[in-house]
CSV table of C-alpha atoms in Angstrom, one decimal:
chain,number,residue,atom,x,y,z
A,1,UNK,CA,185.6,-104.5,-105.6
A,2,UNK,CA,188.5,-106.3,-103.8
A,3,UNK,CA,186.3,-109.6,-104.2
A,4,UNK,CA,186.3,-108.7,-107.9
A,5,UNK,CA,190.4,-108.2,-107.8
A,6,UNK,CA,190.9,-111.2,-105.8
A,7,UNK,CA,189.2,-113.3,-108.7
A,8,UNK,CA,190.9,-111.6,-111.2
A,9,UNK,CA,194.4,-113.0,-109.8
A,10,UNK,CA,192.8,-116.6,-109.0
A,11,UNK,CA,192.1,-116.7,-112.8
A,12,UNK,CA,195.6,-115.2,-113.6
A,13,UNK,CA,197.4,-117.8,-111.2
A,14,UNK,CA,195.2,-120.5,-113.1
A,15,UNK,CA,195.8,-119.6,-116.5
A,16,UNK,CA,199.7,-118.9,-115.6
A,17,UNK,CA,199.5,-123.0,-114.1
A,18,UNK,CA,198.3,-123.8,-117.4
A,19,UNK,CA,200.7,-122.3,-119.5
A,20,UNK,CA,203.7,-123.3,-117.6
A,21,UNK,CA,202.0,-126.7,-117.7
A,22,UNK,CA,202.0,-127.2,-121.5
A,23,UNK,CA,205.5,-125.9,-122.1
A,24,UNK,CA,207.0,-128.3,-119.4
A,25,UNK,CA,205.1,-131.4,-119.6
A,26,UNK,CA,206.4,-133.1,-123.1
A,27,UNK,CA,203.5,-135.8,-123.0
A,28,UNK,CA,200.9,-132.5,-124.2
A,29,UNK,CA,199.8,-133.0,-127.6
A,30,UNK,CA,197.0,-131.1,-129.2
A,31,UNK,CA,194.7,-133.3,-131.0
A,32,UNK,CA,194.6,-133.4,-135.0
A,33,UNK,CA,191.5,-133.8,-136.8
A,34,UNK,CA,191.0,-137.4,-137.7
A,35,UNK,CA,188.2,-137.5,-140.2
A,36,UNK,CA,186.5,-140.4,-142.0
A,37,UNK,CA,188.4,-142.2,-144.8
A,38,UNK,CA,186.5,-141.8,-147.7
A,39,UNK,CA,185.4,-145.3,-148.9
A,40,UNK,CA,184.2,-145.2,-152.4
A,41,UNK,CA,181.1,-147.5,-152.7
A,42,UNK,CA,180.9,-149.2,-156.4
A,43,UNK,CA,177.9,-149.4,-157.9
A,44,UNK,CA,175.7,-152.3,-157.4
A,45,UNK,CA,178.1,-153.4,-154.9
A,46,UNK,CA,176.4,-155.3,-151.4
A,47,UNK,CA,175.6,-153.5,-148.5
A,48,UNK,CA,178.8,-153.0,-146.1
A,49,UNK,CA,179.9,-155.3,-143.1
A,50,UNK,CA,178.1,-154.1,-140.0
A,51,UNK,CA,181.6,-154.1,-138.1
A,52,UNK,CA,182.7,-151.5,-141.1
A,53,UNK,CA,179.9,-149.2,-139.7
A,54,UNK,CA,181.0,-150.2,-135.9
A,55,UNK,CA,184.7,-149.5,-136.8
A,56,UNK,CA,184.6,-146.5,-139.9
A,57,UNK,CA,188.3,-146.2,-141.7
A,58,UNK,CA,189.8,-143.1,-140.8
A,59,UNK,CA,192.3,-140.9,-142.0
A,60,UNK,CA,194.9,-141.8,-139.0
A,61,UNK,CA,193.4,-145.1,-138.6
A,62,UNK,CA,194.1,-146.5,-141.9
A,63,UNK,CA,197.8,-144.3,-142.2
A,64,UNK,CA,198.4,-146.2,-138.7
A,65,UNK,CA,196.8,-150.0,-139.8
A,66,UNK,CA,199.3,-149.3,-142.9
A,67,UNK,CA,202.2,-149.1,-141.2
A,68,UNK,CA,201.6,-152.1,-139.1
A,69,UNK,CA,200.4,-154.1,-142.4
A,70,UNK,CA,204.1,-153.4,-143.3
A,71,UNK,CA,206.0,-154.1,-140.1
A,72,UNK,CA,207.5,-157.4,-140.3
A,73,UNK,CA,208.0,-157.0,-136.3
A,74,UNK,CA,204.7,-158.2,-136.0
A,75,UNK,CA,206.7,-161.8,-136.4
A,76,UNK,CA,208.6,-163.2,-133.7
A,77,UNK,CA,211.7,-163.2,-136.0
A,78,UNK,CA,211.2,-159.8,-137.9
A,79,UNK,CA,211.2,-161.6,-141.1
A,80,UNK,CA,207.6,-161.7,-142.1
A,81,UNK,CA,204.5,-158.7,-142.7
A,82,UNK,CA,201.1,-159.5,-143.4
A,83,UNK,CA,202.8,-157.7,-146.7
A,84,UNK,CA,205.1,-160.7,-147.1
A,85,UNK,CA,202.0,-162.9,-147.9
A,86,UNK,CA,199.7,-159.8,-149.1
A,87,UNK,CA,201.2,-158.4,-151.9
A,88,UNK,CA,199.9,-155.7,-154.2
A,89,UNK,CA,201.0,-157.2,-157.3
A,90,UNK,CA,199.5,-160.3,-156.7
A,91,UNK,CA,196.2,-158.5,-155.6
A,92,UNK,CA,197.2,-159.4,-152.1
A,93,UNK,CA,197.5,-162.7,-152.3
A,94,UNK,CA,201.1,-164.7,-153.2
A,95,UNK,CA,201.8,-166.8,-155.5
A,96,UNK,CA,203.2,-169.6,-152.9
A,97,UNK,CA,200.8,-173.3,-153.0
A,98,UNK,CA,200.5,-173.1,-149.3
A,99,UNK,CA,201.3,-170.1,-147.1
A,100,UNK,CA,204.5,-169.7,-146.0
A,101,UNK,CA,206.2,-167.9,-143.0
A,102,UNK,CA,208.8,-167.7,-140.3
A,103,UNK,CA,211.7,-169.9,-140.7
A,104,UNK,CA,210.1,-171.3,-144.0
A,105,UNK,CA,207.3,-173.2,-142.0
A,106,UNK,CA,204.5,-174.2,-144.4
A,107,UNK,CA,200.8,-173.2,-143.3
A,108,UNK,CA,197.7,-175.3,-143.7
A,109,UNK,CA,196.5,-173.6,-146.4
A,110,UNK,CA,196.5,-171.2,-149.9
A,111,UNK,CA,196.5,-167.6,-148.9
A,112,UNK,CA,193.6,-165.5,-150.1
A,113,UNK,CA,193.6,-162.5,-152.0
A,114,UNK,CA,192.1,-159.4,-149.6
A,115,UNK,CA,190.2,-157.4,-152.0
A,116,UNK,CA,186.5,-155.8,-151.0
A,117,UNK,CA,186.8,-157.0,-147.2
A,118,UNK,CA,184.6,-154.7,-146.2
A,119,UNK,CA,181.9,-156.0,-148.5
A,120,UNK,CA,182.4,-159.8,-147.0
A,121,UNK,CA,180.2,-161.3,-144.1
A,122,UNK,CA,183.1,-164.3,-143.4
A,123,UNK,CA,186.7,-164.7,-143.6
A,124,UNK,CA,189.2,-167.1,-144.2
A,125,UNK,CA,188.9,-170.7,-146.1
A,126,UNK,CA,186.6,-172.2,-144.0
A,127,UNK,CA,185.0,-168.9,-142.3
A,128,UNK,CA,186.1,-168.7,-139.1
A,129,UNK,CA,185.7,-165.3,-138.3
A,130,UNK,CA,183.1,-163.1,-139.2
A,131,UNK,CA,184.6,-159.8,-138.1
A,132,UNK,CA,187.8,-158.7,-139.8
A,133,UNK,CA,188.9,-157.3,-136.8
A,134,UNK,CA,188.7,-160.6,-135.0
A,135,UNK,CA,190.7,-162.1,-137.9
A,136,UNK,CA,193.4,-160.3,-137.7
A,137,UNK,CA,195.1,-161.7,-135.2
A,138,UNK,CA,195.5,-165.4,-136.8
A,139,UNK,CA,198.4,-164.5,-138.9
A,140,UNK,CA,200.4,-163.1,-136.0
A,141,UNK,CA,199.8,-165.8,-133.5
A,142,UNK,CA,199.6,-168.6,-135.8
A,143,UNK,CA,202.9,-171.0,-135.4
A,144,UNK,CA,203.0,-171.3,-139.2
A,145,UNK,CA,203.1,-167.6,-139.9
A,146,UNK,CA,203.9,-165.1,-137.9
A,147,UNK,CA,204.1,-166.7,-134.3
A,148,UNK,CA,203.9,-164.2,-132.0
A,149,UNK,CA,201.9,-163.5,-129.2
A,150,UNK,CA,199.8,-159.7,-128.9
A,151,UNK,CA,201.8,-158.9,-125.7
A,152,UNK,CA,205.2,-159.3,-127.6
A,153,UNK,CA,203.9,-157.0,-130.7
A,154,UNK,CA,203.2,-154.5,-128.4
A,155,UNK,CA,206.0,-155.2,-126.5
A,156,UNK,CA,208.1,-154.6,-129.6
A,157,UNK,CA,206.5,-151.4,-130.5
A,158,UNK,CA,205.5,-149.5,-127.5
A,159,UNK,CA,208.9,-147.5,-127.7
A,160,UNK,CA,208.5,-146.0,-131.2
A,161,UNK,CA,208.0,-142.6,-131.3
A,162,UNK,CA,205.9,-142.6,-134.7
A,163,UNK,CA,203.5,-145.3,-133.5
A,164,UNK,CA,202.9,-143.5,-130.4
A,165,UNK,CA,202.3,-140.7,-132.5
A,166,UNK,CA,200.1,-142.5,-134.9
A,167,UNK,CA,198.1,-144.2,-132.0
A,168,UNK,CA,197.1,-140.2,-130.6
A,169,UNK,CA,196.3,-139.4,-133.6
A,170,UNK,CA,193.9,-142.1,-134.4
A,171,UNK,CA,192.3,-142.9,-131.2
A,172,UNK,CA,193.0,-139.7,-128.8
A,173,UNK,CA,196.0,-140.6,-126.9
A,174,UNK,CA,198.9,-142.6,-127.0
A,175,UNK,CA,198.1,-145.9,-125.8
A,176,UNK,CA,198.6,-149.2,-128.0
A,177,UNK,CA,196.1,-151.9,-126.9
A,178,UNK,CA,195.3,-155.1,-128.8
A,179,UNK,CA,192.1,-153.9,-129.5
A,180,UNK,CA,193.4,-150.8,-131.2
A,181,UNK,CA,195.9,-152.7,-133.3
A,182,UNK,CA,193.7,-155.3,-134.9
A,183,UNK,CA,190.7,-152.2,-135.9
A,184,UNK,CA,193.7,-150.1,-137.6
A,185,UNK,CA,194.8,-152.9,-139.5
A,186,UNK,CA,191.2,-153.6,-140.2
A,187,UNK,CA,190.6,-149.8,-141.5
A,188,UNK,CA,193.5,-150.1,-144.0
A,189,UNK,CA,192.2,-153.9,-145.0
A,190,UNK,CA,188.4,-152.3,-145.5
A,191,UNK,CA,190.2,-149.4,-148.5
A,192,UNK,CA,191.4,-152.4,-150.2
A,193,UNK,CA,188.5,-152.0,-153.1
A,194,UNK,CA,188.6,-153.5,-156.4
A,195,UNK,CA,185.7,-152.0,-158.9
A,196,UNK,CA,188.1,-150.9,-161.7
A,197,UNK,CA,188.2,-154.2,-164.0
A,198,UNK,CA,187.8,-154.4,-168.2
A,199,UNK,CA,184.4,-155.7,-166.6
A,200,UNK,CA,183.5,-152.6,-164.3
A,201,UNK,CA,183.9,-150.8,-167.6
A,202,UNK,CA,182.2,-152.6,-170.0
A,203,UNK,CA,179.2,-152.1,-166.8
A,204,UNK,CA,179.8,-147.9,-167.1
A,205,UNK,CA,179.5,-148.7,-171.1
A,206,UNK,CA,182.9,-147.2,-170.8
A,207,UNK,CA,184.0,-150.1,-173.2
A,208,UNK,CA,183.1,-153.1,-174.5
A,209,UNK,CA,183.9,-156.6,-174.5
A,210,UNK,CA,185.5,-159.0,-177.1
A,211,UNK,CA,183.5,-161.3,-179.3
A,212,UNK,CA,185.6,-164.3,-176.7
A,213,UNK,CA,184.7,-162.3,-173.8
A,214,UNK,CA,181.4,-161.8,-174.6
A,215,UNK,CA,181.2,-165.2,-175.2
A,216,UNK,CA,182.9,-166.1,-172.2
A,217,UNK,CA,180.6,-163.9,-170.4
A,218,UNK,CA,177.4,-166.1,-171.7
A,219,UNK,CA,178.8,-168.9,-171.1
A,220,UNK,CA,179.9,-167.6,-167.4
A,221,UNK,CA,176.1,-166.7,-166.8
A,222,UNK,CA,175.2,-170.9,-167.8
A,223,UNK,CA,177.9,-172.5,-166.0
A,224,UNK,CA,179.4,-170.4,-162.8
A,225,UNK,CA,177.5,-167.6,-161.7
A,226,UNK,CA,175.4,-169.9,-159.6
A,227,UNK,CA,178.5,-169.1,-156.8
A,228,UNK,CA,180.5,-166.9,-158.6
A,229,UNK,CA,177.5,-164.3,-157.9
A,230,UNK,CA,176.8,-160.5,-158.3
A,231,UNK,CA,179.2,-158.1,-158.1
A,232,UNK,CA,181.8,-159.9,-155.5
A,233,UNK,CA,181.9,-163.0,-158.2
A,234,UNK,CA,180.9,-164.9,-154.7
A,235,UNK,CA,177.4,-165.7,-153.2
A,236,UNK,CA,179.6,-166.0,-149.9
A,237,UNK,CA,178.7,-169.6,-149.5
A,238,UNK,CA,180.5,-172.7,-148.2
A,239,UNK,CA,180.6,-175.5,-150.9
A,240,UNK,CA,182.2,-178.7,-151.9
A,241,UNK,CA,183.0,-178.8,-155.5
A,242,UNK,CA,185.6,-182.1,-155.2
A,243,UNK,CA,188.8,-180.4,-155.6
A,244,UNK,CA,191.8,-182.3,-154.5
A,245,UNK,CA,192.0,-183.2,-150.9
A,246,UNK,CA,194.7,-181.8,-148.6
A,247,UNK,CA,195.7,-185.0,-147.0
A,248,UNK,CA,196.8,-183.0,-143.7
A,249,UNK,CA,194.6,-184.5,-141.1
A,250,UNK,CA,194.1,-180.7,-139.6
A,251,UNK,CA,191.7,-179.8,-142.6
A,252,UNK,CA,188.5,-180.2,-142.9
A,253,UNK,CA,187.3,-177.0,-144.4
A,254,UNK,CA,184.0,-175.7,-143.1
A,255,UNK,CA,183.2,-178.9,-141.3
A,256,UNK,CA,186.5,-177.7,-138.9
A,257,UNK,CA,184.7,-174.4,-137.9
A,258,UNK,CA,181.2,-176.0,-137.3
A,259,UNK,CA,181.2,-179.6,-136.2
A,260,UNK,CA,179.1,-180.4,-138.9
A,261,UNK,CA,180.3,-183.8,-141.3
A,262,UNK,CA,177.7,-182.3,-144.0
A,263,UNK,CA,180.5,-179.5,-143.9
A,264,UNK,CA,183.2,-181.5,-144.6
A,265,UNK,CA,185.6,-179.9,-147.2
A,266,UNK,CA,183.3,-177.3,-147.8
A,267,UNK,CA,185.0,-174.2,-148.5
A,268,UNK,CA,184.1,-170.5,-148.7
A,269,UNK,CA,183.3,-169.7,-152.8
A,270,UNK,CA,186.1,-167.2,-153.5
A,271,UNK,CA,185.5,-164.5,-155.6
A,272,UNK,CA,186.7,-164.2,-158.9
A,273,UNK,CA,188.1,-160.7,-159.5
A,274,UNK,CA,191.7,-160.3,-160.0
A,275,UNK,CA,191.4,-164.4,-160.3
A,276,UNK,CA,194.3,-163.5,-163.4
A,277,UNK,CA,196.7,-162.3,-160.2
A,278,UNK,CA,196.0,-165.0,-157.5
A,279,UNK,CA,197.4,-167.9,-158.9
A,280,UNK,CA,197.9,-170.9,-157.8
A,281,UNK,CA,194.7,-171.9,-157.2
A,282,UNK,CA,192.1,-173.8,-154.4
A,283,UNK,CA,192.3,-174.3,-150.5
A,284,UNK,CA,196.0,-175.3,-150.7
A,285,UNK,CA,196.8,-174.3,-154.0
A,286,UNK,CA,195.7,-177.6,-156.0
A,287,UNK,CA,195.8,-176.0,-159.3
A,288,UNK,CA,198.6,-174.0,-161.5
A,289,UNK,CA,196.5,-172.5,-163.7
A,290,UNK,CA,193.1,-171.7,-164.6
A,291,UNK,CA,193.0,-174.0,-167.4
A,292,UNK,CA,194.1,-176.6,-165.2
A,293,UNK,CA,190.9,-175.8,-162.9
A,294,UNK,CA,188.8,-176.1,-165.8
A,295,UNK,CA,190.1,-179.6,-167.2
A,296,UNK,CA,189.6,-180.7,-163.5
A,297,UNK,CA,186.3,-180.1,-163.8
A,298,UNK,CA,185.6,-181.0,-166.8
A,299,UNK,CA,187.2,-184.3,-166.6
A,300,UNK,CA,184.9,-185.3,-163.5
A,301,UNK,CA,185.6,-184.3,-159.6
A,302,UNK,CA,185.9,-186.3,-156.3
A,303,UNK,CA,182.5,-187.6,-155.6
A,304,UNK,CA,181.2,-186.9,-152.1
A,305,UNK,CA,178.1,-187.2,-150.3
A,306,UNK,CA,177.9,-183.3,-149.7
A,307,UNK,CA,179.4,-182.6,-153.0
A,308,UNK,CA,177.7,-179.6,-154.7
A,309,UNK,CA,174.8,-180.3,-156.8
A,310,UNK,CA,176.0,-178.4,-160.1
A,311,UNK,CA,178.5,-181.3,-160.7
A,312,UNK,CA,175.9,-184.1,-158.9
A,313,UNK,CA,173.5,-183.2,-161.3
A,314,UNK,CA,176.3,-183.6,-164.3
A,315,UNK,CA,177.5,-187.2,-163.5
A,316,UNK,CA,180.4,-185.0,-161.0
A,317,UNK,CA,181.5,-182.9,-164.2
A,318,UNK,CA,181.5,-179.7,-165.6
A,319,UNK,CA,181.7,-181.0,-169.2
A,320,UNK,CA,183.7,-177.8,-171.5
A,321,UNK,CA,184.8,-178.1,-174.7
A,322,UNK,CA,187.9,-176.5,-175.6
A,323,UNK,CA,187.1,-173.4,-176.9
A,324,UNK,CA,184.4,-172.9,-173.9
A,325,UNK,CA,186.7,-173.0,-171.8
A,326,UNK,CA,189.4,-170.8,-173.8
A,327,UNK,CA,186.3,-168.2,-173.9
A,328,UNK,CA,185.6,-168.6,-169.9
A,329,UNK,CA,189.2,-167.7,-169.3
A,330,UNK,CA,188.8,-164.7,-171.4
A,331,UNK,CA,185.9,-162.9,-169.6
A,332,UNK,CA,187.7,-164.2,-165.9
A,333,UNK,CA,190.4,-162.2,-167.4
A,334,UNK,CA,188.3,-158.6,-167.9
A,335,UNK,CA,188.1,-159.0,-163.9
A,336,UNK,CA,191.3,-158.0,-163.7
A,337,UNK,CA,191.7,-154.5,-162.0
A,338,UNK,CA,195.4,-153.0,-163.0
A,339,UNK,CA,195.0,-150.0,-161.1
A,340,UNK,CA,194.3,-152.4,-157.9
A,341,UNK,CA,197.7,-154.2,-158.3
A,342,UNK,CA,199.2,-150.9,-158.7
A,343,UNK,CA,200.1,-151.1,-162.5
């Protein structure tokens, strides 16, 4: 019996500890739920990344790769986001030739619109990274853009009550790591999806197209979807199609990430949705318009040894009349996704 009594108070004394514990010690947090972000797969849409399945969206993960998305601290000035070059309206992208960023320092190259990420097996121009999370941090180190080191960025935020909130709440506890910054901004770069164009409808037979559009949609099938293919409007390849050269002696598109002269100004075939948002267009923003990439063509290209065979096999042209091309520009158009760009 007294055994019984002296246990009883052990257990009191313990539970007393505890209580005292938690209303003294400020650090004590309990945990929120954090569940899984629901990602909305379209229809007909290619399978996922493998690192989306290695680093799932979740509901404080993409709330916290958000917020840094938006934080122009993440510059060595405080002047520029990854916002200030990804903007909504222009489906991410800018409409600057070349990107631009601290100080008014001009990059290497055209910034790309980040639209189904999660859906893409390489990033950037000439795809150097095949994991978003590994890209992020190019933007932020780069001299040309954001040019600042991890360290700092973490340096700069470390004090901030909501990120050391945000941080718990994603991944347990408080602490801000490199590793943990470039998967949150990952998360909120994977929910970027764009599956709600004219075209998407005209798919759900929600709609239909014009008698241009469906024109331009023939046509399309003959002369582009060769790279422009499936559901991304890009087989994901590397190619040389002639364009323009950009005379800085740092480029040499796909040939700089491999080693490889067969390579050479290769770059990654873009896709085409929300193509209406993204001008100007090419690796270093060659082109104005979209009629202006299709009288390039058409007129002839820079012949090259490793030059794609759609134009070698046309005397370096993609010969288009007029109204073929007016048509073309027409279906690009029902890829445009206004609910994307937040219209």
């Amino acid at each position: 019996m007294k055994k019984q009594n002296i246990l009883q108070k052990i257990g009191l004394l313990v539970l007393l500890f505890g209580l005292f514990a938690c209303s003294t010690d400020e650090s004590y947090e309990l945990l929120e739920d954090n569940p899984l972000f629901d990602l909305t797969i379209p229809a007909d849409f290619p399978a996922l990344n493998a690192a989306v399945l290695e680093n799932r969206p979740t509901k404080f993960g993409v709330e916290l790769g958000a917020k840094l998305f938006f934080d122009p601290r993440l510059s060595r000035d405080n002047t520029i986001s990854c916002s200030s070059c990804h903007v909504q309206a222009s489906a991410y992208a800018d409409h600057q030739v070349q990107a631009v960023g601290i100080e008014g320092r001009v990059g290497l190259r055209n910034v790309p619109p980040i639209q189904n990420l999660a859906f893409m097996q390489y990033y950037n121009w000439d795809g150097s990274k095949r994991q978003l999370e590994n890209q992020v941090i190019v933007p932020i180190i780069t001299p040309e853009e954001m040019h600042l080191s991890i360290v700092e960025v973490i340096g700069k935020i470390k004090e901030d009550a909501s990120y050391q909130t945000l941080f718990r709440k994603a991944f347990g506890d408080r602490e801000i790591t490199p590793e943990r910054i470039y998967q949150s901004i990952a998360q909120y770069e994977y929910t970027l999806i764009s599956a709600n164009s004219k075209y998407d409808q005209v798919k759900r037979k929600e709609t239909r197209f014009t008698t241009l559009e469906e024109e331009g949609y023939a046509l399309f099938q003959v002369h582009c979807a060769s790279c422009h293919s499936g559901e991304l409007f890009t087989d994901q390849t590397f190619r040389n199609i002639g364009f323009p050269i950009n005379s800085d002696s740092n480029e040499a598109g796909r040939a700089r990430v491999t080693g490889n002269l067969n390579d050479y100004m290769s770059f990654r075939v873009p896709s085409l949705r929300n193509i209406e948002f993204t001008a100007p267009y090419g690796s270093f923003g060659q082109f104005a318009t979209l009629e202006g990439v299709l009288d390039y063509m058409d007129q002839g290209v820079i012949n090259a040894p490793n030059l794609d065979p759609i134009f070698k096999e046309n005397q370096n042209r993609l010969p288009l009349t007029s109204s073929e091309k007016e048509a073309l520009i027409a279906f690009m158009k029902t890829l445009s996704d206004p609910d994307f760009i937040g219209n």
